[in-house]
Amino acid sequence: MTDEQVIADVATVLGVEATELSAETDLLDAGLDSVRIMSLVEKWRSAGHADIDFPTLAGEPVLGTWIELLA
């Protein structure tokens, strides 16, 4: 998965443009909630990232960290 795909997926669930997000974006401050995190977990697990889980993402809700985990 590319950096751009992670950003695009997050932007889609937040309902914002990808250009509005940066690596430093705190996703909880940006409006991401637990339901949306779970939807991303399921999407990314289906894409082959079986090691991604809710506690990992919710524990460090910064876009740059998620990119490092997934890309």
Short mmCIF file of N, CA, C and O in Angstrom, two decimals:
data_model
loop_
_atom_site.label_atom_id
_atom_site.label_comp_id
_atom_site.label_asym_id
_atom_site.label_seq_id
_atom_site.Cartn_x
_atom_site.Cartn_y
_atom_site.Cartn_z
N MET A 1 0.84 -1.17 0.00
CA MET A 1 0.00 0.00 0.00
C MET A 1 0.89 1.24 0.00
O MET A 1 1.85 1.32 0.75
N THR A 2 0.53 2.19 -0.83
CA THR A 2 1.34 3.41 -0.93
C THR A 2 0.90 4.45 0.10
O THR A 2 -0.21 4.38 0.64
N ASP A 3 1.78 5.40 0.34
CA ASP A 3 1.45 6.52 1.23
C ASP A 3 0.17 7.21 0.75
O ASP A 3 -0.71 7.53 1.54
N GLU A 4 0.10 7.41 -0.56
CA GLU A 4 -1.04 8.10 -1.14
C GLU A 4 -2.34 7.35 -0.91
O GLU A 4 -3.38 7.97 -0.68
N GLN A 5 -2.29 6.02 -0.96
CA GLN A 5 -3.50 5.23 -0.74
C GLN A 5 -3.97 5.33 0.71
O GLN A 5 -5.16 5.46 0.97
N VAL A 6 -3.04 5.29 1.64
CA VAL A 6 -3.39 5.44 3.06
C VAL A 6 -4.05 6.81 3.27
O VAL A 6 -5.12 6.91 3.90
N ILE A 7 -3.43 7.84 2.74
CA ILE A 7 -3.97 9.20 2.88
C ILE A 7 -5.35 9.29 2.23
O ILE A 7 -6.28 9.86 2.81
N ALA A 8 -5.50 8.72 1.05
CA ALA A 8 -6.79 8.76 0.35
C ALA A 8 -7.87 8.03 1.14
O ALA A 8 -9.00 8.52 1.25
N ASP A 9 -7.54 6.88 1.69
CA ASP A 9 -8.51 6.12 2.48
C ASP A 9 -8.96 6.90 3.71
O ASP A 9 -10.14 6.96 4.03
N VAL A 10 -8.00 7.50 4.40
CA VAL A 10 -8.32 8.28 5.60
C VAL A 10 -9.14 9.51 5.22
O VAL A 10 -10.15 9.82 5.86
N ALA A 11 -8.75 10.19 4.17
CA ALA A 11 -9.49 11.37 3.72
C ALA A 11 -10.92 11.02 3.37
O ALA A 11 -11.86 11.76 3.71
N THR A 12 -11.12 9.88 2.73
CA THR A 12 -12.46 9.44 2.35
C THR A 12 -13.35 9.25 3.57
O THR A 12 -14.48 9.75 3.60
N VAL A 13 -12.85 8.55 4.59
CA VAL A 13 -13.69 8.32 5.77
C VAL A 13 -13.92 9.60 6.56
O VAL A 13 -14.94 9.73 7.24
N LEU A 14 -13.01 10.55 6.46
CA LEU A 14 -13.19 11.83 7.14
C LEU A 14 -14.04 12.81 6.32
O LEU A 14 -14.51 13.82 6.85
N GLY A 15 -14.20 12.53 5.04
CA GLY A 15 -14.96 13.41 4.17
C GLY A 15 -14.24 14.71 3.85
O GLY A 15 -14.86 15.76 3.72
N VAL A 16 -12.90 14.61 3.73
CA VAL A 16 -12.08 15.78 3.41
C VAL A 16 -11.22 15.46 2.19
O VAL A 16 -11.11 14.31 1.77
N GLU A 17 -10.60 16.49 1.65
CA GLU A 17 -9.65 16.30 0.56
C GLU A 17 -8.33 15.79 1.14
O GLU A 17 -7.93 16.21 2.24
N ALA A 18 -7.66 14.93 0.41
CA ALA A 18 -6.37 14.39 0.86
C ALA A 18 -5.36 15.50 1.12
O ALA A 18 -4.53 15.39 2.03
N THR A 19 -5.46 16.58 0.38
CA THR A 19 -4.53 17.70 0.55
C THR A 19 -4.70 18.42 1.89
O THR A 19 -3.83 19.19 2.29
N GLU A 20 -5.82 18.18 2.57
CA GLU A 20 -6.06 18.80 3.87
C GLU A 20 -5.33 18.07 5.00
O GLU A 20 -5.29 18.55 6.12
N LEU A 21 -4.76 16.90 4.69
CA LEU A 21 -4.09 16.08 5.70
C LEU A 21 -2.58 16.14 5.53
O LEU A 21 -2.08 16.27 4.42
N SER A 22 -1.88 16.03 6.64
CA SER A 22 -0.42 15.95 6.60
C SER A 22 0.02 14.82 7.52
O SER A 22 -0.78 14.27 8.28
N ALA A 23 1.29 14.50 7.46
CA ALA A 23 1.82 13.42 8.30
C ALA A 23 1.63 13.73 9.79
O ALA A 23 1.53 12.80 10.60
N GLU A 24 1.54 14.99 10.15
CA GLU A 24 1.39 15.38 11.55
C GLU A 24 -0.06 15.44 12.00
O GLU A 24 -0.34 15.70 13.18
N THR A 25 -1.00 15.20 11.09
CA THR A 25 -2.42 15.31 11.44
C THR A 25 -2.80 14.32 12.52
O THR A 25 -2.60 13.11 12.37
N ASP A 26 -3.35 14.84 13.63
CA ASP A 26 -3.92 13.99 14.67
C ASP A 26 -5.33 13.64 14.18
O ASP A 26 -6.19 14.51 14.06
N LEU A 27 -5.54 12.38 13.89
CA LEU A 27 -6.78 11.98 13.24
C LEU A 27 -7.99 12.07 14.15
O LEU A 27 -9.10 12.28 13.68
N LEU A 28 -7.80 11.94 15.45
CA LEU A 28 -8.92 12.12 16.38
C LEU A 28 -9.35 13.58 16.39
O LEU A 28 -10.55 13.88 16.37
N ASP A 29 -8.39 14.49 16.39
CA ASP A 29 -8.70 15.91 16.32
C ASP A 29 -9.37 16.26 14.99
O ASP A 29 -10.17 17.20 14.92
N ALA A 30 -9.06 15.51 13.95
CA ALA A 30 -9.63 15.75 12.63
C ALA A 30 -11.04 15.17 12.49
O ALA A 30 -11.69 15.36 11.47
N GLY A 31 -11.51 14.47 13.53
CA GLY A 31 -12.87 13.95 13.50
C GLY A 31 -13.02 12.46 13.35
O GLY A 31 -14.13 11.94 13.26
N LEU A 32 -11.91 11.74 13.31
CA LEU A 32 -11.98 10.28 13.18
C LEU A 32 -12.48 9.68 14.49
O LEU A 32 -12.00 10.03 15.56
N ASP A 33 -13.46 8.78 14.40
CA ASP A 33 -13.98 8.13 15.58
C ASP A 33 -13.73 6.63 15.50
O ASP A 33 -13.18 6.13 14.50
N SER A 34 -14.10 5.91 16.54
CA SER A 34 -13.80 4.48 16.61
C SER A 34 -14.47 3.68 15.50
O SER A 34 -13.89 2.71 14.99
N VAL A 35 -15.66 4.06 15.11
CA VAL A 35 -16.36 3.33 14.04
C VAL A 35 -15.59 3.47 12.73
O VAL A 35 -15.42 2.50 11.99
N ARG A 36 -15.12 4.66 12.45
CA ARG A 36 -14.36 4.88 11.22
C ARG A 36 -13.01 4.18 11.26
O ARG A 36 -12.53 3.68 10.25
N ILE A 37 -12.39 4.17 12.43
CA ILE A 37 -11.13 3.43 12.55
C ILE A 37 -11.37 1.96 12.25
O ILE A 37 -10.61 1.33 11.51
N MET A 38 -12.44 1.39 12.79
CA MET A 38 -12.74 -0.02 12.53
C MET A 38 -13.01 -0.27 11.05
O MET A 38 -12.61 -1.30 10.52
N SER A 39 -13.66 0.67 10.38
CA SER A 39 -13.90 0.47 8.95
C SER A 39 -12.59 0.47 8.18
O SER A 39 -12.41 -0.31 7.23
N LEU A 40 -11.64 1.30 8.60
CA LEU A 40 -10.32 1.31 7.96
C LEU A 40 -9.57 0.02 8.27
O LEU A 40 -8.92 -0.55 7.38
N VAL A 41 -9.66 -0.46 9.50
CA VAL A 41 -9.01 -1.73 9.87
C VAL A 41 -9.52 -2.84 8.96
O VAL A 41 -8.73 -3.60 8.40
N GLU A 42 -10.83 -2.93 8.79
CA GLU A 42 -11.40 -3.98 7.94
C GLU A 42 -10.96 -3.83 6.49
O GLU A 42 -10.61 -4.81 5.83
N LYS A 43 -10.96 -2.61 5.99
CA LYS A 43 -10.53 -2.37 4.61
C LYS A 43 -9.08 -2.80 4.41
O LYS A 43 -8.74 -3.47 3.45
N TRP A 44 -8.22 -2.40 5.35
CA TRP A 44 -6.80 -2.68 5.20
C TRP A 44 -6.48 -4.15 5.46
O TRP A 44 -5.59 -4.71 4.85
N ARG A 45 -7.23 -4.80 6.34
CA ARG A 45 -7.04 -6.24 6.53
C ARG A 45 -7.42 -6.99 5.26
O ARG A 45 -6.75 -7.92 4.86
N SER A 46 -8.51 -6.56 4.64
CA SER A 46 -8.94 -7.17 3.38
C SER A 46 -7.90 -6.98 2.28
O SER A 46 -7.79 -7.80 1.37
N ALA A 47 -7.13 -5.90 2.39
CA ALA A 47 -6.09 -5.61 1.40
C ALA A 47 -4.78 -6.33 1.71
O ALA A 47 -3.79 -6.14 1.02
N GLY A 48 -4.78 -7.14 2.78
CA GLY A 48 -3.59 -7.94 3.06
C GLY A 48 -2.79 -7.54 4.28
O GLY A 48 -1.74 -8.12 4.54
N HIS A 49 -3.26 -6.57 5.03
CA HIS A 49 -2.54 -6.13 6.23
C HIS A 49 -3.17 -6.77 7.47
O HIS A 49 -3.79 -6.10 8.29
N ALA A 50 -3.00 -8.07 7.60
CA ALA A 50 -3.63 -8.82 8.69
C ALA A 50 -3.14 -8.39 10.07
O ALA A 50 -3.81 -8.63 11.07
N ASP A 51 -1.97 -7.75 10.12
CA ASP A 51 -1.40 -7.35 11.41
C ASP A 51 -1.97 -6.03 11.94
O ASP A 51 -1.70 -5.65 13.07
N ILE A 52 -2.77 -5.34 11.13
CA ILE A 52 -3.35 -4.07 11.56
C ILE A 52 -4.57 -4.34 12.44
O ILE A 52 -5.42 -5.15 12.09
N ASP A 53 -4.64 -3.66 13.57
CA ASP A 53 -5.80 -3.82 14.44
C ASP A 53 -6.18 -2.49 15.07
O ASP A 53 -5.44 -1.51 15.01
N PHE A 54 -7.36 -2.48 15.67
CA PHE A 54 -7.88 -1.25 16.26
C PHE A 54 -6.97 -0.67 17.34
O PHE A 54 -6.67 0.53 17.30
N PRO A 55 -6.49 -1.49 18.31
CA PRO A 55 -5.65 -0.90 19.36
C PRO A 55 -4.39 -0.23 18.81
O PRO A 55 -3.96 0.81 19.33
N THR A 56 -3.81 -0.80 17.78
CA THR A 56 -2.60 -0.22 17.19
C THR A 56 -2.89 1.15 16.60
O THR A 56 -2.16 2.12 16.85
N LEU A 57 -3.96 1.24 15.82
CA LEU A 57 -4.29 2.51 15.18
C LEU A 57 -4.81 3.53 16.18
O LEU A 57 -4.41 4.70 16.14
N ALA A 58 -5.69 3.11 17.08
CA ALA A 58 -6.26 4.05 18.05
C ALA A 58 -5.21 4.52 19.06
O ALA A 58 -5.30 5.64 19.56
N GLY A 59 -4.20 3.71 19.31
CA GLY A 59 -3.17 4.08 20.26
C GLY A 59 -2.22 5.14 19.76
O GLY A 59 -1.56 5.83 20.55
N GLU A 60 -2.14 5.30 18.46
CA GLU A 60 -1.25 6.30 17.85
C GLU A 60 -1.96 6.90 16.64
O GLU A 60 -1.63 6.58 15.49
N PRO A 61 -2.97 7.75 16.87
CA PRO A 61 -3.81 8.24 15.78
C PRO A 61 -3.22 9.42 15.00
O PRO A 61 -3.89 10.43 14.76
N VAL A 62 -1.98 9.27 14.59
CA VAL A 62 -1.31 10.31 13.80
C VAL A 62 -1.08 9.73 12.40
O VAL A 62 -0.58 8.61 12.26
N LEU A 63 -1.46 10.47 11.39
CA LEU A 63 -1.41 9.96 10.02
C LEU A 63 -0.03 9.43 9.63
O LEU A 63 0.07 8.37 9.03
N GLY A 64 1.01 10.13 9.98
CA GLY A 64 2.36 9.70 9.63
C GLY A 64 2.70 8.33 10.22
O GLY A 64 3.35 7.51 9.57
N THR A 65 2.25 8.08 11.43
CA THR A 65 2.48 6.78 12.06
C THR A 65 1.74 5.69 11.30
O THR A 65 2.27 4.61 11.06
N TRP A 66 0.51 5.96 10.92
CA TRP A 66 -0.26 4.98 10.17
C TRP A 66 0.39 4.69 8.82
O TRP A 66 0.42 3.54 8.38
N ILE A 67 0.92 5.71 8.19
CA ILE A 67 1.60 5.51 6.91
C ILE A 67 2.80 4.59 7.10
O ILE A 67 3.02 3.67 6.31
N GLU A 68 3.57 4.81 8.16
CA GLU A 68 4.71 3.94 8.44
C GLU A 68 4.28 2.49 8.66
O GLU A 68 4.96 1.56 8.23
N LEU A 69 3.16 2.29 9.32
CA LEU A 69 2.66 0.94 9.59
C LEU A 69 2.19 0.23 8.33
O LEU A 69 2.32 -0.99 8.22
N LEU A 70 1.63 0.98 7.41
CA LEU A 70 0.95 0.38 6.26
C LEU A 70 1.71 0.44 4.95
O LEU A 70 1.52 -0.41 4.09
N ALA A 71 2.54 1.45 4.76
CA ALA A 71 3.18 1.62 3.46
C ALA A 71 4.50 0.86 3.37
O ALA A 71 5.04 0.41 4.33
#
